[in-house]
């Protein structure tokens, strides 16, 4: 269910990296087609980048393209929405791959699930029922409402 009617805010259970790290300090995620990347609180993004093996170069998080990247997941409504390496890489520059993750500083702690998330998951905005539905883009048969 939408937790704030001013924007498409939903309860965020956790952010996971592989099967070895779970962050749960931020209780809110906003689904936003006006944001290109995944954006989160600086300290969480820095820990996440470290666990992914990424380095910050001029505000962008990069890995070597041949580097193994564990999957990450946003848990919404008790269900994991996974993003793999091919979902997270937004640009290749030589042997470096730029990840679609950025740190943000906002008055309220939140993650913004932008186009990086929305390319993989079809999002249905249901204003009448005040809820957001997610389904795997183009191939999903089930819709998960949060």
CSV table of N, CA, C and O in Angstrom, one decimal, residues 20-118:
chain,number,residue,atom,x,y,z
A,20,UNK,N,24.6,-12.4,2.1
A,20,UNK,CA,25.5,-12.1,3.2
A,20,UNK,C,25.3,-10.8,3.8
A,20,UNK,O,25.9,-10.5,4.8
A,21,UNK,N,24.4,-9.9,3.3
A,21,UNK,CA,24.2,-8.6,4.0
A,21,UNK,C,22.7,-8.2,3.8
A,21,UNK,O,22.2,-8.2,2.7
A,22,UNK,N,22.1,-7.7,4.9
A,22,UNK,CA,20.8,-7.1,4.8
A,22,UNK,C,20.8,-5.7,5.6
A,22,UNK,O,21.3,-5.7,6.7
A,23,UNK,N,20.3,-4.7,4.9
A,23,UNK,CA,20.2,-3.4,5.5
A,23,UNK,C,18.7,-3.1,5.7
A,23,UNK,O,17.9,-3.4,4.9
A,24,UNK,N,18.4,-2.6,6.9
A,24,UNK,CA,17.0,-2.4,7.2
A,24,UNK,C,16.8,-1.0,8.0
A,24,UNK,O,15.8,-0.8,8.6
A,25,UNK,N,17.8,-0.1,7.8
A,25,UNK,CA,17.7,1.1,8.5
A,25,UNK,C,16.7,2.1,7.9
A,25,UNK,O,16.3,3.1,8.5
A,26,UNK,N,16.4,1.9,6.6
A,26,UNK,CA,15.5,2.8,5.9
A,26,UNK,C,14.2,2.2,5.7
A,26,UNK,O,14.1,1.2,5.0
A,27,UNK,N,13.1,2.8,6.2
A,27,UNK,CA,11.8,2.1,6.1
A,27,UNK,C,10.9,2.4,4.9
A,27,UNK,O,9.9,1.9,4.7
A,28,UNK,N,11.4,3.3,4.0
A,28,UNK,CA,10.6,3.8,3.0
A,28,UNK,C,11.3,3.8,1.6
A,28,UNK,O,12.5,4.0,1.5
A,29,UNK,N,10.6,3.4,0.6
A,29,UNK,CA,11.1,3.5,-0.8
A,29,UNK,C,10.0,4.2,-1.6
A,29,UNK,O,8.8,4.1,-1.4
A,30,UNK,N,10.5,5.0,-2.6
A,30,UNK,CA,9.6,5.7,-3.5
A,30,UNK,C,9.9,5.2,-4.9
A,30,UNK,O,11.1,5.0,-5.3
A,31,UNK,N,8.9,4.8,-5.6
A,31,UNK,CA,9.0,4.4,-7.0
A,31,UNK,C,8.8,5.6,-7.8
A,31,UNK,O,7.7,6.3,-7.8
A,32,UNK,N,9.8,5.9,-8.6
A,32,UNK,CA,9.8,7.2,-9.3
A,32,UNK,C,10.4,7.1,-10.7
A,32,UNK,O,11.6,6.9,-10.9
A,33,UNK,N,9.6,7.3,-11.7
A,33,UNK,CA,10.1,7.2,-13.1
A,33,UNK,C,10.8,8.4,-13.5
A,33,UNK,O,11.5,8.5,-14.6
A,34,UNK,N,10.9,9.5,-12.7
A,34,UNK,CA,11.6,10.7,-12.9
A,34,UNK,C,13.0,10.6,-12.4
A,34,UNK,O,13.8,11.5,-12.6
A,35,UNK,N,13.4,9.5,-11.8
A,35,UNK,CA,14.8,9.3,-11.3
A,35,UNK,C,15.4,8.2,-12.1
A,35,UNK,O,14.8,7.1,-12.3
A,36,UNK,N,16.6,8.4,-12.6
A,36,UNK,CA,17.2,7.5,-13.5
A,36,UNK,C,17.8,6.3,-12.8
A,36,UNK,O,17.8,5.1,-13.3
A,37,UNK,N,18.3,6.5,-11.6
A,37,UNK,CA,19.1,5.5,-10.9
A,37,UNK,C,18.4,5.0,-9.6
A,37,UNK,O,17.3,5.4,-9.3
A,38,UNK,N,19.1,4.1,-8.9
A,38,UNK,CA,18.7,3.7,-7.5
A,38,UNK,C,19.4,4.7,-6.6
A,38,UNK,O,20.6,4.9,-6.7
A,39,UNK,N,18.6,5.4,-5.8
A,39,UNK,CA,19.3,6.4,-4.9
A,39,UNK,C,18.9,6.1,-3.5
A,39,UNK,O,17.7,5.8,-3.2
A,40,UNK,N,19.9,6.2,-2.6
A,40,UNK,CA,19.6,5.9,-1.2
A,40,UNK,C,20.5,6.7,-0.3
A,40,UNK,O,21.4,7.4,-0.7
A,41,UNK,N,20.3,6.6,1.0
A,41,UNK,CA,21.1,7.3,2.0
A,41,UNK,C,22.6,7.0,1.8
A,41,UNK,O,23.0,5.9,1.6
A,42,UNK,N,23.4,8.1,2.0
A,42,UNK,CA,24.8,8.0,1.7
A,42,UNK,C,25.5,6.8,2.4
A,42,UNK,O,26.2,6.0,1.8
A,43,UNK,N,25.2,6.7,3.7
A,43,UNK,CA,25.9,5.6,4.5
A,43,UNK,C,25.5,4.2,4.0
A,43,UNK,O,26.3,3.3,4.0
A,44,UNK,N,24.3,4.0,3.6
A,44,UNK,CA,23.8,2.7,3.1
A,44,UNK,C,24.4,2.5,1.7
A,44,UNK,O,24.8,1.3,1.4
A,45,UNK,N,24.4,3.5,0.9
A,45,UNK,CA,25.0,3.3,-0.5
A,45,UNK,C,26.5,3.0,-0.4
A,45,UNK,O,27.0,2.1,-1.1
A,46,UNK,N,27.2,3.6,0.5
A,46,UNK,CA,28.6,3.4,0.6
A,46,UNK,C,28.9,1.9,1.1
A,46,UNK,O,29.8,1.3,0.6
A,47,UNK,N,28.1,1.4,2.1
A,47,UNK,CA,28.2,0.1,2.5
A,47,UNK,C,27.9,-0.9,1.4
A,47,UNK,O,28.5,-1.9,1.1
A,48,UNK,N,26.8,-0.6,0.7
A,48,UNK,CA,26.3,-1.4,-0.4
A,48,UNK,C,27.4,-1.5,-1.5
A,48,UNK,O,27.7,-2.6,-2.0
A,49,UNK,N,28.0,-0.4,-1.8
A,49,UNK,CA,29.0,-0.3,-2.9
A,49,UNK,C,30.2,-1.1,-2.4
A,49,UNK,O,30.8,-1.9,-3.2
A,50,UNK,N,30.6,-1.0,-1.2
A,50,UNK,CA,31.7,-1.8,-0.7
A,50,UNK,C,31.4,-3.3,-0.8
A,50,UNK,O,32.3,-4.1,-1.2
A,51,UNK,N,30.2,-3.7,-0.4
A,51,UNK,CA,29.9,-5.2,-0.5
A,51,UNK,C,29.8,-5.6,-2.0
A,51,UNK,O,30.0,-6.8,-2.3
A,52,UNK,N,29.5,-4.7,-2.9
A,52,UNK,CA,29.4,-5.1,-4.3
A,52,UNK,C,30.8,-5.0,-5.0
A,52,UNK,O,31.0,-5.4,-6.1
A,53,UNK,N,31.8,-4.5,-4.2
A,53,UNK,CA,33.1,-4.4,-4.8
A,53,UNK,C,33.3,-3.1,-5.7
A,53,UNK,O,34.2,-3.1,-6.5
A,54,UNK,N,32.4,-2.1,-5.5
A,54,UNK,CA,32.5,-1.0,-6.4
A,54,UNK,C,33.3,0.1,-5.7
A,54,UNK,O,33.4,0.2,-4.5
A,55,UNK,N,33.9,1.0,-6.5
A,55,UNK,CA,34.6,2.1,-6.1
A,55,UNK,C,33.9,3.4,-6.6
A,55,UNK,O,33.4,3.4,-7.7
A,56,UNK,N,34.0,4.5,-5.8
A,56,UNK,CA,33.4,5.7,-6.2
A,56,UNK,C,34.4,6.5,-7.0
A,56,UNK,O,35.5,6.8,-6.5
A,57,UNK,N,34.1,6.9,-8.2
A,57,UNK,CA,34.9,7.8,-9.0
A,57,UNK,C,34.1,8.9,-9.5
A,57,UNK,O,33.1,8.7,-10.3
A,58,UNK,N,34.3,10.1,-9.0
A,58,UNK,CA,33.6,11.3,-9.4
A,58,UNK,C,32.1,11.1,-9.2
A,58,UNK,O,31.3,11.5,-10.0
A,59,UNK,N,31.7,10.5,-8.1
A,59,UNK,CA,30.3,10.4,-7.7
A,59,UNK,C,29.6,9.2,-8.4
A,59,UNK,O,28.4,8.9,-8.2
A,60,UNK,N,30.3,8.4,-9.2
A,60,UNK,CA,29.8,7.2,-9.9
A,60,UNK,C,30.4,6.0,-9.2
A,60,UNK,O,31.6,6.0,-8.9
A,61,UNK,N,29.6,5.0,-9.1
A,61,UNK,CA,30.1,3.7,-8.5
A,61,UNK,C,30.5,2.8,-9.7
A,61,UNK,O,29.6,2.6,-10.5
A,62,UNK,N,31.7,2.3,-9.7
A,62,UNK,CA,32.2,1.5,-10.9
A,62,UNK,C,32.8,0.2,-10.4
A,62,UNK,O,33.3,0.1,-9.3
A,63,UNK,N,32.7,-0.8,-11.2
A,63,UNK,CA,33.4,-2.0,-11.0
A,63,UNK,C,34.1,-2.4,-12.3
A,63,UNK,O,33.8,-1.8,-13.4
A,64,UNK,N,35.0,-3.3,-12.3
A,64,UNK,CA,35.6,-3.9,-13.5
A,64,UNK,C,34.5,-4.7,-14.1
A,64,UNK,O,33.8,-5.5,-13.4
A,65,UNK,N,34.3,-4.6,-15.4
A,65,UNK,CA,33.2,-5.3,-16.1
A,65,UNK,C,33.3,-6.9,-15.9
A,65,UNK,O,32.3,-7.5,-15.9
A,66,UNK,N,34.5,-7.4,-15.7
A,66,UNK,CA,34.7,-8.8,-15.6
A,66,UNK,C,34.5,-9.3,-14.1
A,66,UNK,O,34.6,-10.4,-13.8
A,67,UNK,N,34.2,-8.3,-13.2
A,67,UNK,CA,34.0,-8.6,-11.8
A,67,UNK,C,32.7,-9.3,-11.5
A,67,UNK,O,31.7,-8.8,-12.1
A,68,UNK,N,32.7,-10.3,-10.7
A,68,UNK,CA,31.4,-10.9,-10.3
A,68,UNK,C,30.7,-10.0,-9.4
A,68,UNK,O,31.2,-9.5,-8.4
A,69,UNK,N,29.4,-9.8,-9.7
A,69,UNK,CA,28.6,-8.9,-8.8
A,69,UNK,C,27.4,-9.7,-8.2
A,69,UNK,O,26.7,-10.3,-9.0
A,70,UNK,N,27.4,-9.8,-6.9
A,70,UNK,CA,26.2,-10.5,-6.3
A,70,UNK,C,24.9,-9.8,-6.6
A,70,UNK,O,24.9,-8.5,-6.8
A,71,UNK,N,23.8,-10.5,-6.6
A,71,UNK,CA,22.5,-9.9,-6.8
A,71,UNK,C,22.2,-9.0,-5.6
A,71,UNK,O,22.6,-9.3,-4.5
A,72,UNK,N,21.4,-8.0,-5.8
A,72,UNK,CA,20.9,-7.3,-4.7
A,72,UNK,C,19.3,-7.3,-4.8
A,72,UNK,O,18.8,-7.6,-5.9
A,73,UNK,N,18.7,-7.1,-3.7
A,73,UNK,CA,17.2,-7.2,-3.7
A,73,UNK,C,16.6,-6.1,-2.8
A,73,UNK,O,17.2,-5.8,-1.7
A,74,UNK,N,15.5,-5.5,-3.2
A,74,UNK,CA,14.7,-4.7,-2.4
A,74,UNK,C,13.5,-5.5,-2.0
A,74,UNK,O,12.8,-6.1,-2.8
A,75,UNK,N,13.3,-5.6,-0.6
A,75,UNK,CA,12.2,-6.4,-0.1
A,75,UNK,C,11.1,-5.4,0.2
A,75,UNK,O,11.2,-4.5,1.0
A,76,UNK,N,10.0,-5.6,-0.6
A,76,UNK,CA,8.8,-4.8,-0.5
A,76,UNK,C,7.6,-5.7,-0.2
A,76,UNK,O,7.4,-6.6,-0.9
A,77,UNK,N,6.8,-5.4,0.8
A,77,UNK,CA,5.7,-6.2,1.1
A,77,UNK,C,6.0,-7.7,1.4
A,77,UNK,O,5.3,-8.6,1.0
A,78,UNK,N,7.2,-7.9,1.9
A,78,UNK,CA,7.7,-9.3,2.2
A,78,UNK,C,8.2,-10.0,1.0
A,78,UNK,O,8.5,-11.2,1.2
A,79,UNK,N,8.3,-9.4,-0.1
A,79,UNK,CA,8.7,-10.1,-1.3
A,79,UNK,C,10.0,-9.4,-1.9
A,79,UNK,O,10.1,-8.2,-1.9
A,80,UNK,N,11.0,-10.3,-2.2
A,80,UNK,CA,12.2,-9.8,-2.8
A,80,UNK,C,12.1,-9.5,-4.3
A,80,UNK,O,11.6,-10.3,-5.0
A,81,UNK,N,12.6,-8.3,-4.6
A,81,UNK,CA,12.7,-7.9,-6.0
A,81,UNK,C,14.2,-7.8,-6.4
A,81,UNK,O,14.8,-6.8,-5.9
A,82,UNK,N,14.7,-8.8,-7.1
A,82,UNK,CA,16.1,-8.9,-7.3
A,82,UNK,C,16.6,-8.1,-8.5
A,82,UNK,O,15.9,-8.0,-9.5
A,83,UNK,N,17.8,-7.5,-8.4
A,83,UNK,CA,18.5,-6.9,-9.5
A,83,UNK,C,19.8,-7.6,-9.6
A,83,UNK,O,20.6,-7.6,-8.7
A,84,UNK,N,20.1,-8.0,-10.8
A,84,UNK,CA,21.4,-8.7,-11.1
A,84,UNK,C,22.3,-7.7,-11.8
A,84,UNK,O,22.0,-6.6,-12.0
A,85,UNK,N,23.5,-8.2,-12.0
A,85,UNK,CA,24.6,-7.3,-12.6
A,85,UNK,C,24.1,-6.6,-13.9
A,85,UNK,O,24.2,-5.4,-14.1
A,86,UNK,N,23.4,-7.4,-14.8
A,86,UNK,CA,23.0,-6.8,-16.0
A,86,UNK,C,21.9,-5.7,-15.8
A,86,UNK,O,21.7,-4.9,-16.7
A,87,UNK,N,21.2,-5.8,-14.7
A,87,UNK,CA,20.2,-4.8,-14.4
A,87,UNK,C,20.8,-3.5,-13.8
A,87,UNK,O,20.3,-2.4,-14.0
A,88,UNK,N,21.9,-3.7,-13.1
A,88,UNK,CA,22.6,-2.6,-12.3
A,88,UNK,C,23.5,-1.8,-13.2
A,88,UNK,O,23.8,-0.6,-12.9
A,89,UNK,N,24.1,-2.4,-14.2
A,89,UNK,CA,25.1,-1.7,-15.0
A,89,UNK,C,24.4,-0.8,-16.0
A,89,UNK,O,23.5,-1.2,-16.8
A,90,UNK,N,24.7,0.5,-15.9
A,90,UNK,CA,24.1,1.5,-16.8
A,90,UNK,C,25.0,2.0,-17.9
A,90,UNK,O,24.5,2.5,-18.9
A,91,UNK,N,26.3,1.7,-17.8
A,91,UNK,CA,27.2,2.2,-18.8
A,91,UNK,C,28.5,1.4,-18.7
A,91,UNK,O,28.9,1.1,-17.7
A,92,UNK,N,29.1,1.2,-19.9
A,92,UNK,CA,30.4,0.6,-20.0
A,92,UNK,C,31.4,1.6,-20.6
A,92,UNK,O,31.1,2.1,-21.6
A,93,UNK,N,32.5,1.7,-19.9
A,93,UNK,CA,33.6,2.6,-20.3
A,93,UNK,C,34.9,1.8,-20.3
A,93,UNK,O,35.5,1.6,-19.3
A,94,UNK,N,35.3,1.3,-21.4
A,94,UNK,CA,36.4,0.5,-21.5
A,94,UNK,C,36.2,-0.8,-20.7
A,94,UNK,O,35.2,-1.5,-20.9
A,95,UNK,N,37.1,-1.0,-19.7
A,95,UNK,CA,36.9,-2.2,-18.9
A,95,UNK,C,36.2,-1.9,-17.6
A,95,UNK,O,36.0,-2.8,-16.7
A,96,UNK,N,35.6,-0.7,-17.5
A,96,UNK,CA,34.9,-0.3,-16.3
A,96,UNK,C,33.4,-0.3,-16.6
A,96,UNK,O,32.9,0.2,-17.6
A,97,UNK,N,32.6,-0.8,-15.6
A,97,UNK,CA,31.1,-0.7,-15.7
A,97,UNK,C,30.6,0.2,-14.6
A,97,UNK,O,30.9,0.1,-13.5
A,98,UNK,N,29.7,1.2,-15.0
A,98,UNK,CA,29.1,2.1,-14.1
A,98,UNK,C,27.8,1.5,-13.6
A,98,UNK,O,27.0,1.0,-14.4
A,99,UNK,N,27.7,1.5,-12.3
A,99,UNK,CA,26.5,1.0,-11.7
A,99,UNK,C,25.4,2.1,-11.5
A,99,UNK,O,25.8,3.2,-11.2
A,100,UNK,N,24.2,1.8,-11.6
A,100,UNK,CA,23.1,2.7,-11.5
A,100,UNK,C,22.7,3.0,-10.1
A,100,UNK,O,21.5,2.8,-9.7
A,101,UNK,N,23.6,3.3,-9.3
A,101,UNK,CA,23.4,3.6,-7.8
A,101,UNK,C,24.0,4.9,-7.5
A,101,UNK,O,25.1,5.2,-7.9
A,102,UNK,N,23.3,5.7,-6.7
A,102,UNK,CA,23.9,7.0,-6.2
A,102,UNK,C,23.4,7.3,-4.8
A,102,UNK,O,22.4,6.8,-4.3
A,103,UNK,N,24.2,8.0,-4.1
A,103,UNK,CA,23.9,8.5,-2.7
A,103,UNK,C,23.2,9.8,-2.8
A,103,UNK,O,23.4,10.6,-3.6
A,104,UNK,N,22.2,9.9,-1.9
A,104,UNK,CA,21.4,11.2,-1.8
A,104,UNK,C,21.3,11.6,-0.3
A,104,UNK,O,21.3,10.7,0.5
A,105,UNK,N,21.1,12.8,-0.1
A,105,UNK,CA,20.9,13.3,1.2
A,105,UNK,C,19.5,14.0,1.2
A,105,UNK,O,19.4,15.1,0.6
A,106,UNK,N,18.6,13.5,1.9
A,106,UNK,CA,17.2,14.0,2.0
A,106,UNK,C,16.9,14.2,3.4
A,106,UNK,O,17.4,13.4,4.3
A,107,UNK,N,15.9,15.0,3.7
A,107,UNK,CA,15.5,15.2,5.1
A,107,UNK,C,14.9,13.9,5.7
A,107,UNK,O,15.1,13.6,6.9
A,108,UNK,N,14.3,13.1,4.9
A,108,UNK,CA,13.7,11.9,5.4
A,108,UNK,C,14.5,10.7,4.7
A,108,UNK,O,14.7,10.7,3.5
A,109,UNK,N,14.8,9.7,5.5
A,109,UNK,CA,15.6,8.6,5.0
A,109,UNK,C,14.7,7.8,4.0
A,109,UNK,O,13.6,7.4,4.4
A,110,UNK,N,15.2,7.6,2.8
A,110,UNK,CA,14.4,6.8,1.8
A,110,UNK,C,15.3,6.3,0.7
A,110,UNK,O,16.3,6.9,0.5
A,111,UNK,N,14.8,5.3,0.1
A,111,UNK,CA,15.4,4.9,-1.2
A,111,UNK,C,14.5,5.3,-2.3
A,111,UNK,O,13.3,5.3,-2.1
A,112,UNK,N,15.1,5.7,-3.4
A,112,UNK,CA,14.3,6.0,-4.6
A,112,UNK,C,14.6,4.9,-5.6
A,112,UNK,O,15.7,4.7,-6.0
A,113,UNK,N,13.5,4.2,-6.0
A,113,UNK,CA,13.6,3.1,-7.0
A,113,UNK,C,13.3,3.7,-8.4
A,113,UNK,O,12.1,3.9,-8.7
A,114,UNK,N,14.3,4.2,-9.1
A,114,UNK,CA,14.1,4.8,-10.4
A,114,UNK,C,14.1,3.9,-11.6
A,114,UNK,O,13.8,2.7,-11.4
A,115,UNK,N,14.6,4.4,-12.7
A,115,UNK,CA,14.5,3.6,-13.9
A,115,UNK,C,15.3,2.3,-13.9
A,115,UNK,O,14.9,1.3,-14.6
A,116,UNK,N,16.4,2.2,-13.1
A,116,UNK,CA,17.1,1.0,-13.0
A,116,UNK,C,16.2,-0.1,-12.5
A,116,UNK,O,16.2,-1.3,-13.0
A,117,UNK,N,15.4,0.2,-11.5
A,117,UNK,CA,14.4,-0.8,-11.0
A,117,UNK,C,13.3,-1.0,-12.0
A,117,UNK,O,12.9,-2.1,-12.2
A,118,UNK,N,12.8,0.1,-12.5
A,118,UNK,CA,11.6,0.0,-13.4
A,118,UNK,C,11.8,-0.6,-14.8
A,118,UNK,O,10.9,-1.0,-15.4
